[in-house]
Amino acid sequence: MAEEVDFYRELYKLLLYGLARADYLLTGQVEAFFRTAIVEAGKELGKIFIKKLQAGNDMDQIIQSIIDFFNEKKVAFEELKVIERKDEEVTIGIKGCPFGALCKRFAEEGLKDPRGLVPCIGGLQIAGILEMVLGEPIDWEYVNFSPPNCVVKLKRL
Amino acid sequence: MSVRKRLEAILRELHERNPEIEGAIVSRSDGLLIADSIHTNTNKTLMAAMVAAIFNISRRTLRDLEKGTFKTIVLEGEHGYIVVMGIKANLVLATSIKKDANIGLVLLEMQRSLEKIAEEL
C-alpha cells in the first residue's frame, strides 16, 4: 500500500502510466504515441547538448557528453556508465533509474512495445537526444532488464 | 550492406517502376523510422510515427470489430493519396501517391515490394 501511494505521489509517474495505458487501449500495445512522447521529451533535453556539439560528432563522443551531463548534474538517474562500444552500438548501464517503479508496473500489466519489451523511458530519452544531434533514427533494446538498474543498448540502424 | 540500405534500394526500385509514387517509408509500429525514399523537406521521423499510429489504430479497430488482420488503408485527400500496408506483425510500408495515379496498379506494385521487404526483415 505504501508503494502504491508513493507511485501516485510523484504525479509524473502516474501521467506516464496514463500515457502508456492510453496507447495500449487504443492500439493494443504501447507504440507510436508513447514512443514519440518520450523521444520528444528527450529532444527537449537534447537542446542543451546541441549548443555544445557539432553535427557530425561521432556517436561515442555524443554519448559520453550525454552521460557526463547526466552524472554531473544528477539529472534523473543515479549514475550512467558506458559498458561497451561496438561499431554503431553503445551499451549503457543505468543505476537508480527514477522510472524503475513504473517499468515494474508496465511489466506486471503487460504494457509492452511491439517487440514485447517494457518501454525503457530512460533509454528512449537518450535515444531522443542522439536522434536530434545525429539526425537519424536510434533504436534501443534491453541487455538486462532489472529496474531500477538496467543495461540498455542504443544503436544506429 | 545494412538492412536499411537494402530496404532503401527496394523503395527506390518501387519508385522507378511507379513514378506516381512520390515517397515511401518503412517504419516499425512504435514509430521508429526503418528506411525511406522521401526527398522533400518532410520530417521523416514524424512521418514514420504518423503512419505507425494510423496502422496501430486501424489494426486495433479491425481486430475489435472482428474484421481480421490489417491489410491496407487508403487515405484519399484533395491532392493525392496515402496508402499504408502492414508488413508482418509490427512493420508498416506507407507511400504518398499523386492524385491521378492508377491506385489499383500502385497497390499491386506495393504488394510486390512488401514481399521483398518482408524477406529482408
PDB file of C-alpha atoms in Angstrom:
ATOM      1  CA  MET A   1       0.000   0.000   0.000  1.00  0.00           C
ATOM      2  CA  ALA A   2       2.830   2.397   0.871  1.00  0.00           C
ATOM      3  CA  GLU A   3       4.426   1.670  -2.507  1.00  0.00           C
ATOM      4  CA  GLU A   4       1.155   2.443  -4.261  1.00  0.00           C
ATOM      5  CA  VAL A   5       0.889   5.809  -2.520  1.00  0.00           C
ATOM      6  CA  ASP A   6       4.467   6.644  -3.481  1.00  0.00           C
ATOM      7  CA  PHE A   7       3.673   5.790  -7.073  1.00  0.00           C
ATOM      8  CA  TYR A   8       0.796   8.230  -7.170  1.00  0.00           C
ATOM      9  CA  ARG A   9       2.551  10.893  -5.097  1.00  0.00           C
ATOM     10  CA  GLU A  10       5.026  11.517  -7.914  1.00  0.00           C
ATOM     11  CA  LEU A  11       2.369  12.631 -10.336  1.00  0.00           C
ATOM     12  CA  TYR A  12       4.626  12.483 -13.393  1.00  0.00           C
ATOM     13  CA  LYS A  13       4.807   8.690 -12.982  1.00  0.00           C
ATOM     14  CA  LEU A  14       1.034   8.491 -12.922  1.00  0.00           C
ATOM     15  CA  LEU A  15       0.822  10.635 -16.051  1.00  0.00           C
ATOM     16  CA  LEU A  16       3.410   8.497 -17.861  1.00  0.00           C
ATOM     17  CA  TYR A  17       1.487   5.416 -16.822  1.00  0.00           C
ATOM     18  CA  GLY A  18      -1.688   7.012 -18.184  1.00  0.00           C
ATOM     19  CA  LEU A  19       0.009   7.818 -21.465  1.00  0.00           C
ATOM     20  CA  ALA A  20       1.229   4.242 -21.897  1.00  0.00           C
ATOM     21  CA  ARG A  21      -2.129   2.829 -20.918  1.00  0.00           C
ATOM     22  CA  ALA A  22      -3.961   5.120 -23.356  1.00  0.00           C
ATOM     23  CA  ASP A  23      -1.690   3.968 -26.183  1.00  0.00           C
ATOM     24  CA  TYR A  24      -2.331   0.366 -25.140  1.00  0.00           C
ATOM     25  CA  LEU A  25      -6.109   0.847 -25.015  1.00  0.00           C
ATOM     26  CA  LEU A  26      -6.203   2.471 -28.448  1.00  0.00           C
ATOM     27  CA  THR A  27      -3.761   0.192 -30.239  1.00  0.00           C
ATOM     28  CA  GLY A  28      -3.299  -2.986 -28.198  1.00  0.00           C
ATOM     29  CA  GLN A  29       0.365  -2.278 -27.414  1.00  0.00           C
ATOM     30  CA  VAL A  30       2.485   0.613 -26.148  1.00  0.00           C
ATOM     31  CA  GLU A  31       3.518   2.002 -29.501  1.00  0.00           C
ATOM     32  CA  ALA A  32       3.881   5.140 -31.571  1.00  0.00           C
ATOM     33  CA  PHE A  33       2.193   7.649 -29.276  1.00  0.00           C
ATOM     34  CA  PHE A  34       4.188   6.709 -26.212  1.00  0.00           C
ATOM     35  CA  ARG A  35       7.494   6.338 -28.042  1.00  0.00           C
ATOM     36  CA  THR A  36       7.007   9.691 -29.766  1.00  0.00           C
ATOM     37  CA  ALA A  37       6.157  11.397 -26.460  1.00  0.00           C
ATOM     38  CA  ILE A  38       9.274  10.128 -24.698  1.00  0.00           C
ATOM     39  CA  VAL A  39      11.601  10.738 -27.654  1.00  0.00           C
ATOM     40  CA  GLU A  40      10.265  14.282 -27.962  1.00  0.00           C
ATOM     41  CA  ALA A  41      10.918  14.791 -24.241  1.00  0.00           C
ATOM     42  CA  GLY A  42      14.461  13.564 -24.864  1.00  0.00           C
ATOM     43  CA  LYS A  43      14.853  16.000 -27.751  1.00  0.00           C
ATOM     44  CA  GLU A  44      13.785  18.846 -25.472  1.00  0.00           C
ATOM     45  CA  LEU A  45      16.572  17.850 -23.130  1.00  0.00           C
ATOM     46  CA  GLY A  46      18.846  17.472 -26.139  1.00  0.00           C
ATOM     47  CA  LYS A  47      18.579  21.177 -26.900  1.00  0.00           C
ATOM     48  CA  ILE A  48      21.122  21.649 -24.112  1.00  0.00           C
ATOM     49  CA  PHE A  49      23.607  19.465 -25.998  1.00  0.00           C
ATOM     50  CA  ILE A  50      23.013  20.793 -29.463  1.00  0.00           C
ATOM     51  CA  LYS A  51      24.795  24.001 -28.491  1.00  0.00           C
ATOM     52  CA  LYS A  52      27.862  22.085 -27.350  1.00  0.00           C
ATOM     53  CA  LEU A  53      28.089  19.515 -30.115  1.00  0.00           C
ATOM     54  CA  GLN A  54      28.527  19.932 -33.815  1.00  0.00           C
ATOM     55  CA  ALA A  55      26.519  17.767 -36.226  1.00  0.00           C
ATOM     56  CA  GLY A  56      28.911  15.099 -37.422  1.00  0.00           C
ATOM     57  CA  ASN A  57      30.388  14.384 -33.981  1.00  0.00           C
ATOM     58  CA  ASP A  58      30.561  10.642 -33.680  1.00  0.00           C
ATOM     59  CA  MET A  59      28.170   8.618 -31.592  1.00  0.00           C
ATOM     60  CA  ASP A  60      30.837   7.822 -28.974  1.00  0.00           C
ATOM     61  CA  GLN A  61      31.594  11.480 -28.257  1.00  0.00           C
ATOM     62  CA  ILE A  62      27.942  12.407 -28.105  1.00  0.00           C
ATOM     63  CA  ILE A  63      27.052   9.535 -25.790  1.00  0.00           C
ATOM     64  CA  GLN A  64      29.931  10.437 -23.474  1.00  0.00           C
ATOM     65  CA  SER A  65      28.806  14.080 -23.358  1.00  0.00           C
ATOM     66  CA  ILE A  66      25.278  12.988 -22.527  1.00  0.00           C
ATOM     67  CA  ILE A  67      26.500  10.664 -19.781  1.00  0.00           C
ATOM     68  CA  ASP A  68      28.812  13.300 -18.336  1.00  0.00           C
ATOM     69  CA  PHE A  69      25.939  15.776 -18.234  1.00  0.00           C
ATOM     70  CA  PHE A  70      23.534  13.397 -16.528  1.00  0.00           C
ATOM     71  CA  ASN A  71      26.158  12.329 -13.992  1.00  0.00           C
ATOM     72  CA  GLU A  72      27.491  15.817 -13.194  1.00  0.00           C
ATOM     73  CA  LYS A  73      24.093  17.474 -12.914  1.00  0.00           C
ATOM     74  CA  LYS A  74      22.484  14.479 -11.206  1.00  0.00           C
ATOM     75  CA  VAL A  75      19.665  14.565 -13.743  1.00  0.00           C
ATOM     76  CA  ALA A  76      17.181  11.707 -13.420  1.00  0.00           C
ATOM     77  CA  PHE A  77      19.497   8.727 -12.890  1.00  0.00           C
ATOM     78  CA  GLU A  78      21.809   7.988 -10.014  1.00  0.00           C
ATOM     79  CA  GLU A  79      24.534   7.089 -12.493  1.00  0.00           C
ATOM     80  CA  LEU A  80      25.057   6.224 -16.147  1.00  0.00           C
ATOM     81  CA  LYS A  81      28.059   4.322 -17.419  1.00  0.00           C
ATOM     82  CA  VAL A  82      29.237   3.139 -20.823  1.00  0.00           C
ATOM     83  CA  ILE A  83      29.773  -0.608 -20.625  1.00  0.00           C
ATOM     84  CA  GLU A  84      30.664  -1.378 -24.215  1.00  0.00           C
ATOM     85  CA  ARG A  85      31.161   0.398 -27.520  1.00  0.00           C
ATOM     86  CA  LYS A  86      30.958  -1.501 -30.787  1.00  0.00           C
ATOM     87  CA  ASP A  87      30.645  -0.062 -34.297  1.00  0.00           C
ATOM     88  CA  GLU A  88      27.294   1.742 -34.300  1.00  0.00           C
ATOM     89  CA  GLU A  89      26.169   0.455 -30.881  1.00  0.00           C
ATOM     90  CA  VAL A  90      26.697   1.609 -27.333  1.00  0.00           C
ATOM     91  CA  THR A  91      25.734  -0.380 -24.233  1.00  0.00           C
ATOM     92  CA  ILE A  92      24.917   1.735 -21.193  1.00  0.00           C
ATOM     93  CA  GLY A  93      24.495   0.732 -17.561  1.00  0.00           C
ATOM     94  CA  ILE A  94      21.750   2.644 -15.760  1.00  0.00           C
ATOM     95  CA  LYS A  95      21.842   2.830 -11.984  1.00  0.00           C
ATOM     96  CA  GLY A  96      18.977   4.197  -9.908  1.00  0.00           C
ATOM     97  CA  CYS A  97      16.553   4.969 -12.740  1.00  0.00           C
ATOM     98  CA  PRO A  98      13.632   7.072 -11.408  1.00  0.00           C
ATOM     99  CA  PHE A  99      11.239   5.204 -13.690  1.00  0.00           C
ATOM    100  CA  GLY A 100      12.001   1.804 -12.136  1.00  0.00           C
ATOM    101  CA  ALA A 101       8.650   1.521 -10.311  1.00  0.00           C
ATOM    102  CA  LEU A 102       6.859   2.487 -13.499  1.00  0.00           C
ATOM    103  CA  CYS A 103       8.660  -0.195 -15.507  1.00  0.00           C
ATOM    104  CA  LYS A 104       7.773  -2.846 -12.955  1.00  0.00           C
ATOM    105  CA  ARG A 105       4.150  -1.767 -13.246  1.00  0.00           C
ATOM    106  CA  PHE A 106       4.315  -1.921 -17.041  1.00  0.00           C
ATOM    107  CA  ALA A 107       5.747  -5.431 -16.820  1.00  0.00           C
ATOM    108  CA  GLU A 108       3.042  -6.585 -14.380  1.00  0.00           C
ATOM    109  CA  GLU A 109       0.250  -5.247 -16.562  1.00  0.00           C
ATOM    110  CA  GLY A 110       1.672  -6.357 -19.911  1.00  0.00           C
ATOM    111  CA  LEU A 111       2.178  -2.822 -21.203  1.00  0.00           C
ATOM    112  CA  LYS A 112       4.801  -3.639 -23.785  1.00  0.00           C
ATOM    113  CA  ASP A 113       6.047  -2.397 -27.135  1.00  0.00           C
ATOM    114  CA  PRO A 114       5.737  -4.283 -30.448  1.00  0.00           C
ATOM    115  CA  ARG A 115       8.836  -6.321 -29.601  1.00  0.00           C
ATOM    116  CA  GLY A 116       7.357  -7.434 -26.281  1.00  0.00           C
ATOM    117  CA  LEU A 117       9.664  -5.151 -24.300  1.00  0.00           C
ATOM    118  CA  VAL A 118       8.664  -2.843 -21.476  1.00  0.00           C
ATOM    119  CA  PRO A 119       9.348   0.621 -22.969  1.00  0.00           C
ATOM    120  CA  CYS A 120      12.566   1.980 -21.493  1.00  0.00           C
ATOM    121  CA  ILE A 121      11.843   5.629 -20.713  1.00  0.00           C
ATOM    122  CA  GLY A 122      15.465   6.385 -19.868  1.00  0.00           C
ATOM    123  CA  GLY A 123      16.729   4.633 -22.982  1.00  0.00           C
ATOM    124  CA  LEU A 124      14.172   6.394 -25.183  1.00  0.00           C
ATOM    125  CA  GLN A 125      15.114   9.794 -23.768  1.00  0.00           C
ATOM    126  CA  ILE A 126      18.785   9.216 -24.541  1.00  0.00           C
ATOM    127  CA  ALA A 127      17.780   7.901 -27.978  1.00  0.00           C
ATOM    128  CA  GLY A 128      15.817  11.132 -28.493  1.00  0.00           C
ATOM    129  CA  ILE A 129      18.897  13.234 -27.718  1.00  0.00           C
ATOM    130  CA  LEU A 130      21.003  11.138 -30.103  1.00  0.00           C
ATOM    131  CA  GLU A 131      18.377  11.342 -32.855  1.00  0.00           C
ATOM    132  CA  MET A 132      18.343  15.082 -32.520  1.00  0.00           C
ATOM    133  CA  VAL A 133      22.096  15.513 -32.651  1.00  0.00           C
ATOM    134  CA  LEU A 134      22.853  12.826 -35.240  1.00  0.00           C
ATOM    135  CA  GLY A 135      19.751  13.494 -37.350  1.00  0.00           C
ATOM    136  CA  GLU A 136      18.943   9.821 -37.753  1.00  0.00           C
ATOM    137  CA  PRO A 137      16.808   7.206 -36.017  1.00  0.00           C
ATOM    138  CA  ILE A 138      18.240   5.401 -32.998  1.00  0.00           C
ATOM    139  CA  ASP A 139      16.864   2.116 -31.714  1.00  0.00           C
ATOM    140  CA  TRP A 140      17.273   0.606 -28.260  1.00  0.00           C
ATOM    141  CA  GLU A 141      16.909  -2.754 -26.544  1.00  0.00           C
ATOM    142  CA  TYR A 142      17.490  -4.247 -23.095  1.00  0.00           C
ATOM    143  CA  VAL A 143      20.635  -6.205 -22.403  1.00  0.00           C
ATOM    144  CA  ASN A 144      19.439  -6.678 -18.833  1.00  0.00           C
ATOM    145  CA  PHE A 145      16.002  -5.683 -17.520  1.00  0.00           C
ATOM    146  CA  SER A 146      16.194  -5.205 -13.729  1.00  0.00           C
ATOM    147  CA  PRO A 147      14.673  -1.845 -12.794  1.00  0.00           C
ATOM    148  CA  PRO A 148      15.876   0.476 -11.391  1.00  0.00           C
ATOM    149  CA  ASN A 149      19.290  -0.790 -12.562  1.00  0.00           C
ATOM    150  CA  CYS A 150      19.109  -1.893 -16.176  1.00  0.00           C
ATOM    151  CA  VAL A 151      21.538  -2.276 -19.063  1.00  0.00           C
ATOM    152  CA  VAL A 152      20.399  -0.992 -22.449  1.00  0.00           C
ATOM    153  CA  LYS A 153      21.916  -0.957 -25.890  1.00  0.00           C
ATOM    154  CA  LEU A 154      21.450   2.008 -28.224  1.00  0.00           C
ATOM    155  CA  LYS A 155      22.134   1.583 -31.903  1.00  0.00           C
ATOM    156  CA  ARG A 156      22.046   3.328 -35.215  1.00  0.00           C
ATOM    157  CA  LEU A 157      20.038   1.445 -37.833  1.00  0.00           C
TER     158      LEU A 157
ATOM    159  CA  MET B   1      25.069  -3.805 -46.984  1.00  0.00           C
ATOM    160  CA  SER B   2      22.988  -2.873 -43.942  1.00  0.00           C
ATOM    161  CA  VAL B   3      19.294  -3.799 -43.714  1.00  0.00           C
ATOM    162  CA  ARG B   4      18.449  -0.119 -44.000  1.00  0.00           C
ATOM    163  CA  LYS B   5      20.409   0.282 -47.241  1.00  0.00           C
ATOM    164  CA  ARG B   6      18.816  -2.849 -48.717  1.00  0.00           C
ATOM    165  CA  LEU B   7      15.338  -1.586 -47.853  1.00  0.00           C
ATOM    166  CA  GLU B   8      16.124   1.802 -49.350  1.00  0.00           C
ATOM    167  CA  ALA B   9      17.149   0.043 -52.564  1.00  0.00           C
ATOM    168  CA  ILE B  10      13.775  -1.757 -52.651  1.00  0.00           C
ATOM    169  CA  LEU B  11      11.955   1.530 -52.103  1.00  0.00           C
ATOM    170  CA  ARG B  12      13.951   3.208 -54.884  1.00  0.00           C
ATOM    171  CA  GLU B  13      13.050   0.345 -57.203  1.00  0.00           C
ATOM    172  CA  LEU B  14       9.380   0.845 -56.261  1.00  0.00           C
ATOM    173  CA  HIS B  15       9.684   4.497 -57.284  1.00  0.00           C
ATOM    174  CA  GLU B  16      11.366   3.664 -60.560  1.00  0.00           C
ATOM    175  CA  ARG B  17       8.550   1.271 -61.505  1.00  0.00           C
ATOM    176  CA  ASN B  18       5.898   3.746 -60.374  1.00  0.00           C
ATOM    177  CA  PRO B  19       6.516   7.441 -60.984  1.00  0.00           C
ATOM    178  CA  GLU B  20       3.122   8.170 -59.376  1.00  0.00           C
ATOM    179  CA  ILE B  21       4.659   7.330 -56.016  1.00  0.00           C
ATOM    180  CA  GLU B  22       6.092  10.498 -54.510  1.00  0.00           C
ATOM    181  CA  GLY B  23       7.674   8.956 -51.435  1.00  0.00           C
ATOM    182  CA  ALA B  24       7.788   5.741 -49.424  1.00  0.00           C
ATOM    183  CA  ILE B  25       8.582   4.870 -45.843  1.00  0.00           C
ATOM    184  CA  VAL B  26       9.069   1.719 -43.778  1.00  0.00           C
ATOM    185  CA  SER B  27       8.561   2.069 -40.044  1.00  0.00           C
ATOM    186  CA  ARG B  28       8.110  -0.146 -37.022  1.00  0.00           C
ATOM    187  CA  SER B  29       4.738   0.054 -35.331  1.00  0.00           C
ATOM    188  CA  ASP B  30       6.207   2.001 -32.405  1.00  0.00           C
ATOM    189  CA  GLY B  31       7.084   4.756 -34.876  1.00  0.00           C
ATOM    190  CA  LEU B  32      10.774   4.016 -35.384  1.00  0.00           C
ATOM    191  CA  LEU B  33      11.854   5.009 -38.897  1.00  0.00           C
ATOM    192  CA  ILE B  34      13.488   1.999 -40.567  1.00  0.00           C
ATOM    193  CA  ALA B  35      14.010   3.240 -44.151  1.00  0.00           C
ATOM    194  CA  ASP B  36      12.648   5.854 -46.505  1.00  0.00           C
ATOM    195  CA  SER B  37      12.812   7.260 -50.012  1.00  0.00           C
ATOM    196  CA  ILE B  38      11.491  10.712 -49.266  1.00  0.00           C
ATOM    197  CA  HIS B  39      13.312  13.530 -50.929  1.00  0.00           C
ATOM    198  CA  THR B  40      11.411  16.559 -49.708  1.00  0.00           C
ATOM    199  CA  ASN B  41      11.829  18.586 -46.521  1.00  0.00           C
ATOM    200  CA  THR B  42       9.263  16.386 -44.786  1.00  0.00           C
ATOM    201  CA  ASN B  43      10.050  15.483 -41.189  1.00  0.00           C
ATOM    202  CA  LYS B  44      10.691  11.788 -41.811  1.00  0.00           C
ATOM    203  CA  THR B  45      10.779  10.876 -38.126  1.00  0.00           C
ATOM    204  CA  LEU B  46       7.359  12.391 -37.647  1.00  0.00           C
ATOM    205  CA  MET B  47       6.043  10.710 -40.814  1.00  0.00           C
ATOM    206  CA  ALA B  48       7.218   7.326 -39.505  1.00  0.00           C
ATOM    207  CA  ALA B  49       5.366   7.912 -36.232  1.00  0.00           C
ATOM    208  CA  MET B  50       2.223   9.110 -38.010  1.00  0.00           C
ATOM    209  CA  VAL B  51       1.931   6.135 -40.359  1.00  0.00           C
ATOM    210  CA  ALA B  52       2.630   3.829 -37.418  1.00  0.00           C
ATOM    211  CA  ALA B  53      -0.194   5.489 -35.478  1.00  0.00           C
ATOM    212  CA  ILE B  54      -2.578   5.071 -38.440  1.00  0.00           C
ATOM    213  CA  PHE B  55      -1.570   1.407 -38.700  1.00  0.00           C
ATOM    214  CA  ASN B  56      -1.915   0.771 -34.945  1.00  0.00           C
ATOM    215  CA  ILE B  57      -5.361   2.271 -34.507  1.00  0.00           C
ATOM    216  CA  SER B  58      -6.650   0.707 -37.726  1.00  0.00           C
ATOM    217  CA  ARG B  59      -5.311  -2.689 -36.746  1.00  0.00           C
ATOM    218  CA  ARG B  60      -6.899  -2.491 -33.314  1.00  0.00           C
ATOM    219  CA  THR B  61     -10.237  -1.350 -34.752  1.00  0.00           C
ATOM    220  CA  LEU B  62     -10.326  -4.203 -37.270  1.00  0.00           C
ATOM    221  CA  ARG B  63      -9.439  -6.718 -34.606  1.00  0.00           C
ATOM    222  CA  ASP B  64     -12.003  -5.481 -32.069  1.00  0.00           C
ATOM    223  CA  LEU B  65     -14.734  -5.439 -34.715  1.00  0.00           C
ATOM    224  CA  GLU B  66     -13.719  -8.961 -35.776  1.00  0.00           C
ATOM    225  CA  LYS B  67     -12.704  -7.979 -39.282  1.00  0.00           C
ATOM    226  CA  GLY B  68      -9.445  -9.930 -39.152  1.00  0.00           C
ATOM    227  CA  THR B  69      -5.845  -8.836 -39.613  1.00  0.00           C
ATOM    228  CA  PHE B  70      -4.938  -5.446 -41.006  1.00  0.00           C
ATOM    229  CA  LYS B  71      -4.009  -5.362 -44.692  1.00  0.00           C
ATOM    230  CA  THR B  72      -4.281  -1.903 -46.259  1.00  0.00           C
ATOM    231  CA  ILE B  73      -5.677   1.540 -45.599  1.00  0.00           C
ATOM    232  CA  VAL B  74      -6.050   4.171 -48.319  1.00  0.00           C
ATOM    233  CA  LEU B  75      -6.404   7.804 -47.309  1.00  0.00           C
ATOM    234  CA  GLU B  76      -7.806   9.955 -50.099  1.00  0.00           C
ATOM    235  CA  GLY B  77      -7.065  13.672 -49.984  1.00  0.00           C
ATOM    236  CA  GLU B  78      -7.802  16.537 -52.310  1.00  0.00           C
ATOM    237  CA  HIS B  79      -4.295  16.362 -53.781  1.00  0.00           C
ATOM    238  CA  GLY B  80      -3.451  12.687 -53.613  1.00  0.00           C
ATOM    239  CA  TYR B  81      -3.390   9.509 -51.553  1.00  0.00           C
ATOM    240  CA  ILE B  82      -1.559   7.962 -48.663  1.00  0.00           C
ATOM    241  CA  VAL B  83      -1.519   4.153 -48.633  1.00  0.00           C
ATOM    242  CA  VAL B  84      -0.496   2.197 -45.546  1.00  0.00           C
ATOM    243  CA  MET B  85       0.183  -1.548 -45.703  1.00  0.00           C
ATOM    244  CA  GLY B  86       1.173  -3.903 -42.903  1.00  0.00           C
ATOM    245  CA  ILE B  87       4.363  -5.984 -43.245  1.00  0.00           C
ATOM    246  CA  LYS B  88       4.428  -8.943 -40.864  1.00  0.00           C
ATOM    247  CA  ALA B  89       3.108  -8.208 -37.372  1.00  0.00           C
ATOM    248  CA  ASN B  90       4.674  -4.907 -36.457  1.00  0.00           C
ATOM    249  CA  LEU B  91       6.026  -3.170 -39.533  1.00  0.00           C
ATOM    250  CA  VAL B  92       4.467  -0.709 -41.922  1.00  0.00           C
ATOM    251  CA  LEU B  93       5.007   0.333 -45.544  1.00  0.00           C
ATOM    252  CA  ALA B  94       3.448   3.656 -46.486  1.00  0.00           C
ATOM    253  CA  THR B  95       3.508   5.631 -49.712  1.00  0.00           C
ATOM    254  CA  SER B  96       2.453   9.074 -50.839  1.00  0.00           C
ATOM    255  CA  ILE B  97       0.781   8.893 -54.260  1.00  0.00           C
ATOM    256  CA  LYS B  98      -0.216  11.504 -56.843  1.00  0.00           C
ATOM    257  CA  LYS B  99      -3.853  12.376 -57.370  1.00  0.00           C
ATOM    258  CA  ASP B 100      -4.157  10.994 -60.905  1.00  0.00           C
ATOM    259  CA  ALA B 101      -2.437   7.666 -60.161  1.00  0.00           C
ATOM    260  CA  ASN B 102      -3.898   4.288 -61.033  1.00  0.00           C
ATOM    261  CA  ILE B 103      -4.391   3.227 -57.421  1.00  0.00           C
ATOM    262  CA  GLY B 104      -5.076  -0.410 -58.236  1.00  0.00           C
ATOM    263  CA  LEU B 105      -1.778  -0.726 -60.064  1.00  0.00           C
ATOM    264  CA  VAL B 106       0.139   1.059 -57.333  1.00  0.00           C
ATOM    265  CA  LEU B 107      -1.347  -1.267 -54.727  1.00  0.00           C
ATOM    266  CA  LEU B 108      -0.191  -4.290 -56.727  1.00  0.00           C
ATOM    267  CA  GLU B 109       3.321  -2.890 -57.019  1.00  0.00           C
ATOM    268  CA  MET B 110       3.392  -2.047 -53.322  1.00  0.00           C
ATOM    269  CA  GLN B 111       2.380  -5.600 -52.532  1.00  0.00           C
ATOM    270  CA  ARG B 112       5.309  -6.853 -54.624  1.00  0.00           C
ATOM    271  CA  SER B 113       7.720  -4.557 -52.777  1.00  0.00           C
ATOM    272  CA  LEU B 114       6.173  -5.530 -49.481  1.00  0.00           C
ATOM    273  CA  GLU B 115       7.067  -9.182 -50.111  1.00  0.00           C
ATOM    274  CA  LYS B 116      10.678  -8.222 -50.839  1.00  0.00           C
ATOM    275  CA  ILE B 117      10.833  -6.086 -47.701  1.00  0.00           C
ATOM    276  CA  ALA B 118       9.403  -8.922 -45.599  1.00  0.00           C
ATOM    277  CA  GLU B 119      12.207 -11.195 -46.837  1.00  0.00           C
ATOM    278  CA  GLU B 120      14.803  -8.706 -45.627  1.00  0.00           C
ATOM    279  CA  LEU B 121      13.361  -8.368 -42.154  1.00  0.00           C
TER     280      LEU B 121
END
